[in-house]
Short mmCIF file of C-alpha atoms in Angstrom, two decimals:
data_model
loop_
_atom_site.label_atom_id
_atom_site.label_comp_id
_atom_site.label_asym_id
_atom_site.label_seq_id
_atom_site.Cartn_x
_atom_site.Cartn_y
_atom_site.Cartn_z
CA UNK A 1 -22.29 -15.54 -17.74
CA UNK A 2 -23.70 -13.89 -20.87
CA UNK A 3 -26.65 -14.51 -23.12
CA UNK A 4 -24.30 -16.26 -25.54
CA UNK A 5 -23.86 -19.01 -22.95
CA UNK A 6 -27.60 -19.58 -23.14
CA UNK A 7 -27.93 -18.97 -26.90
CA UNK A 8 -24.74 -20.29 -28.57
CA UNK A 9 -26.10 -19.41 -32.03
CA UNK A 10 -26.59 -15.72 -31.17
CA UNK A 11 -24.77 -13.37 -33.52
CA UNK A 12 -22.65 -10.46 -32.18
CA UNK A 13 -24.89 -7.46 -31.53
CA UNK A 14 -28.05 -9.54 -31.78
CA UNK A 15 -30.67 -9.19 -29.05
CA UNK A 16 -33.42 -11.62 -28.14
CA UNK A 17 -36.36 -11.51 -25.79
CA UNK A 18 -35.78 -14.07 -23.08
CA UNK A 19 -38.65 -16.19 -21.92
CA UNK A 20 -39.32 -16.80 -18.24
CA UNK A 21 -38.05 -20.37 -18.60
CA UNK A 22 -34.83 -19.23 -20.29
CA UNK A 23 -34.33 -16.53 -17.67
CA UNK A 24 -34.71 -19.08 -14.87
CA UNK A 25 -32.30 -21.38 -16.67
CA UNK A 26 -29.74 -18.59 -16.95
CA UNK A 27 -30.12 -17.76 -13.26
CA UNK A 28 -29.57 -21.42 -12.31
CA UNK A 29 -26.45 -21.59 -14.47
CA UNK A 30 -25.08 -18.43 -12.84
CA UNK A 31 -25.77 -19.79 -9.35
CA UNK A 32 -24.07 -23.07 -10.20
CA UNK A 33 -21.04 -21.24 -11.57
CA UNK A 34 -20.80 -19.04 -8.45
CA UNK A 35 -21.14 -22.09 -6.20
CA UNK A 36 -18.41 -23.92 -8.11
CA UNK A 37 -16.06 -20.93 -7.92
CA UNK A 38 -16.69 -20.66 -4.17
CA UNK A 39 -15.95 -24.35 -3.65
CA UNK A 40 -12.74 -24.09 -5.67
CA UNK A 41 -11.64 -21.06 -3.64
CA UNK A 42 -12.34 -22.86 -0.35
CA UNK A 43 -10.39 -25.90 -1.59
CA UNK A 44 -7.45 -23.68 -2.55
CA UNK A 45 -7.44 -22.06 0.90
CA UNK A 46 -7.55 -25.47 2.59
CA UNK A 47 -4.61 -26.66 0.52
CA UNK A 48 -2.62 -23.51 1.32
CA UNK A 49 -3.41 -23.90 5.03
CA UNK A 50 -2.29 -27.54 5.00
CA UNK A 51 0.92 -26.63 3.18
CA UNK A 52 1.66 -23.83 5.62
CA UNK A 53 1.11 -26.19 8.55
CA UNK A 54 3.59 -28.62 7.00
CA UNK A 55 6.20 -25.94 6.33
CA UNK A 56 5.84 -23.96 9.56
CA UNK A 57 8.25 -26.06 11.70
CA UNK A 58 10.84 -25.96 8.91
CA UNK A 59 10.51 -22.20 8.35
CA UNK A 60 10.60 -21.47 12.10
CA UNK A 61 13.92 -23.30 12.50
CA UNK A 62 15.57 -22.32 9.25
CA UNK A 63 19.26 -21.48 9.63
CA UNK A 64 20.46 -18.17 8.25
CA UNK A 65 22.66 -18.35 5.16
CA UNK A 66 24.36 -15.66 3.11
CA UNK A 67 22.26 -16.63 0.09
CA UNK A 68 18.93 -16.25 1.93
CA UNK A 69 19.99 -13.07 3.71
CA UNK A 70 21.04 -11.44 0.44
CA UNK A 71 17.84 -12.57 -1.29
CA UNK A 72 15.73 -10.99 1.45
CA UNK A 73 17.62 -7.71 1.18
CA UNK A 74 17.59 -7.66 -2.61
CA UNK A 75 13.85 -8.19 -2.75
CA UNK A 76 13.14 -5.60 -0.07
CA UNK A 77 15.41 -3.11 -1.86
CA UNK A 78 13.35 -3.68 -5.00
CA UNK A 79 10.18 -2.60 -3.18
CA UNK A 80 8.80 -5.93 -1.95
CA UNK A 81 7.27 -6.20 1.52
CA UNK A 82 9.04 -8.44 4.00
CA UNK A 83 5.83 -10.27 4.88
CA UNK A 84 5.43 -11.23 1.24
CA UNK A 85 9.04 -12.38 0.98
CA UNK A 86 8.56 -14.63 4.01
CA UNK A 87 5.53 -16.32 2.45
CA UNK A 88 7.78 -18.22 0.06
CA UNK A 89 8.33 -21.84 1.06
CA UNK A 90 12.13 -21.53 1.16
CA UNK A 91 12.06 -18.39 3.32
CA UNK A 92 11.86 -18.14 7.14
CA UNK A 93 8.80 -16.95 9.00
CA UNK A 94 8.71 -13.31 10.09
CA UNK A 95 9.45 -14.46 13.64
CA UNK A 96 12.51 -16.42 12.51
CA UNK A 97 13.69 -13.55 10.31
CA UNK A 98 13.56 -11.19 13.28
CA UNK A 99 15.73 -13.65 15.19
CA UNK A 100 18.21 -13.59 12.33
CA UNK A 101 18.32 -9.80 12.51
CA UNK A 102 18.86 -9.77 16.27
CA UNK A 103 21.64 -12.34 16.10
CA UNK A 104 23.45 -10.98 13.04
CA UNK A 105 24.46 -7.28 13.21
CA UNK A 106 25.85 -7.34 9.67
CA UNK A 107 22.58 -8.70 8.32
CA UNK A 108 20.67 -6.10 10.36
CA UNK A 109 22.76 -3.31 8.83
CA UNK A 110 22.23 -4.63 5.31
CA UNK A 111 18.50 -5.04 5.95
CA UNK A 112 18.20 -1.48 7.28
CA UNK A 113 19.84 -0.21 4.10
CA UNK A 114 17.34 -2.27 2.10
CA UNK A 115 14.48 -0.55 3.90
CA UNK A 116 15.99 2.80 2.94
CA UNK A 117 16.36 1.64 -0.67
CA UNK A 118 12.70 0.64 -0.69
CA UNK A 119 11.76 4.20 0.28
CA UNK A 120 13.31 5.33 -3.01
CA UNK A 121 10.96 2.92 -4.77
CA UNK A 122 8.02 4.35 -2.83
CA UNK A 123 9.01 7.87 -3.93
CA UNK A 124 8.81 6.79 -7.56
CA UNK A 125 5.55 4.92 -6.99
CA UNK A 126 3.86 7.97 -5.44
CA UNK A 127 4.30 9.77 -8.76
CA UNK A 128 3.53 6.69 -10.84
CA UNK A 129 0.25 5.93 -9.07
CA UNK A 130 -0.85 9.57 -9.09
CA UNK A 131 -0.12 9.93 -12.83
CA UNK A 132 -1.84 6.68 -13.86
CA UNK A 133 -5.37 7.58 -14.95
CA UNK A 134 -5.87 4.51 -17.17
CA UNK A 135 -8.44 2.98 -14.82
CA UNK A 136 -10.03 6.11 -13.39
CA UNK A 137 -13.07 5.71 -15.64
CA UNK A 138 -15.46 2.87 -16.37
CA UNK A 139 -18.25 2.34 -18.85
CA UNK A 140 -21.82 2.03 -17.60
CA UNK A 141 -25.11 1.72 -19.43
CA UNK A 142 -27.83 4.20 -18.55
CA UNK A 143 -31.12 4.55 -20.38
CA UNK A 144 -29.77 2.32 -23.13
CA UNK A 145 -26.64 4.44 -23.65
CA UNK A 146 -23.08 3.52 -22.71
CA UNK A 147 -21.21 6.37 -21.06
CA UNK A 148 -17.87 6.80 -19.27
CA UNK A 149 -17.97 7.81 -15.62
CA UNK A 150 -15.28 8.13 -12.98
CA UNK A 151 -14.69 4.99 -10.95
CA UNK A 152 -14.76 6.19 -7.35
CA UNK A 153 -13.61 2.83 -6.00
CA UNK A 154 -10.48 2.72 -8.18
CA UNK A 155 -9.64 6.35 -7.40
CA UNK A 156 -10.09 5.80 -3.65
CA UNK A 157 -7.87 2.72 -3.83
CA UNK A 158 -5.15 4.68 -5.65
CA UNK A 159 -5.36 7.43 -3.03
CA UNK A 160 -4.98 4.85 -0.27
CA UNK A 161 -1.89 3.40 -1.95
CA UNK A 162 -0.34 6.87 -2.18
CA UNK A 163 -1.22 7.68 1.44
CA UNK A 164 0.36 4.46 2.71
CA UNK A 165 3.58 5.23 0.89
CA UNK A 166 3.54 8.79 2.26
CA UNK A 167 3.35 7.39 5.79
CA UNK A 168 6.43 5.26 5.16
CA UNK A 169 8.28 8.20 3.63
CA UNK A 170 7.39 10.56 6.49
CA UNK A 171 8.65 8.00 9.02
CA UNK A 172 11.77 6.97 7.09
CA UNK A 173 12.72 10.38 5.63
CA UNK A 174 11.16 12.98 7.96
CA UNK A 175 13.52 15.77 6.85
CA UNK A 176 12.36 15.45 3.25
CA UNK A 177 8.80 14.19 3.59
CA UNK A 178 7.73 15.36 7.06
CA UNK A 179 5.11 18.04 7.55
CA UNK A 180 6.51 21.52 6.96
CA UNK A 181 5.45 22.51 10.48
CA UNK A 182 7.94 20.00 11.89
CA UNK A 183 10.88 21.08 9.75
CA UNK A 184 13.50 23.28 11.40
CA UNK A 185 15.47 25.61 9.18
CA UNK A 186 17.92 28.15 10.56
CA UNK A 187 19.67 31.05 8.90
CA UNK A 188 23.03 32.54 9.80
CA UNK A 189 21.36 35.70 11.13
CA UNK A 190 21.11 35.28 14.90
CA UNK A 191 18.18 37.72 14.98
CA UNK A 192 16.19 35.89 12.31
CA UNK A 193 12.80 34.85 13.84
CA UNK A 194 13.16 31.49 12.09
CA UNK A 195 16.00 30.72 14.52
CA UNK A 196 13.79 31.08 17.60
CA UNK A 197 11.54 28.47 19.13
CA UNK A 198 7.85 29.20 19.72
CA UNK A 199 8.52 29.95 23.42
CA UNK A 200 11.40 32.28 22.54
CA UNK A 201 9.24 34.16 20.04
CA UNK A 202 6.47 34.55 22.62
CA UNK A 203 8.99 36.00 25.07
CA UNK A 204 10.37 38.40 22.43
CA UNK A 205 6.85 39.66 21.61
CA UNK A 206 6.01 40.09 25.30
CA UNK A 207 9.18 42.12 25.87
CA UNK A 208 8.42 44.38 22.89
CA UNK A 209 4.87 44.97 24.05
CA UNK A 210 6.07 45.76 27.58
CA UNK A 211 8.65 48.26 26.34
CA UNK A 212 6.11 49.97 24.08
CA UNK A 213 4.00 50.70 27.14
CA UNK A 214 6.72 52.29 29.27
CA UNK A 215 8.62 54.25 26.59
CA UNK A 216 6.99 57.55 25.85
CA UNK A 217 7.17 58.90 22.33
CA UNK A 218 9.56 61.82 21.76
CA UNK A 219 7.77 65.09 21.03
#
C-alpha cells in the first residue's frame, strides 16, 4: 500500500509529511490488507484440498487410454515434470501412473523416450537461465538515492535451477555431462597411459622404479 492510498489527491512525485494519526491509519490499512490476503490464501488452499479429496478415488482408479498416455508423454517431452502433469484433474495420480507403466511395456518405452527428450530441453534451459541477466539487479534507495545492486536471491535461485538440471543431465547422459574424472577414453595405441586403469598405472610405475634400481648405467 502506498501513500496514494492514504492521500488520493497526491500528485505524482509529490511528498507530504505524515502525521502520527495518518501513519497509524496507514499501518492499520496495511495490516487489514495482509490479513485479508492471508484469509483468501487459506480459503484457496482449503478449496484445493477439498477438490483433491473428491478427485483422489477417481484419479487412483483411472483406466489407461492411448489419449492420456500420449498426453503424458508429450508434456514430459516438452519439459514438464510428471508430478505437475498428474496434478490435472483428468490425469491419474503418480501412484496410478506408475501402475500404468508397470503394466504397459509400450507405454513404459514411450515414457522413457520422453524423459530423454526432456533432457534435451534441460540442455537448452541451462544456457537460457545462465544467459538471462534481466533480473540480476534491483533498485534500492540508499541515503535518498536510487541505485542498482545485484539481487543475490535471484542469482542464487537461478544457480539452483541450473544445478538441478545438471544433476538430471549427469544422471541421464553421463557420457556427455558426467564429471571428466569418470569419463573413459581409449586410444588405439596399446601403450597409451590413457588405456590403463589406475591400478595398472601404479603397477607400471612400480616396475619401472624397480628396474631403475637394479640396472646399472653403462660407462
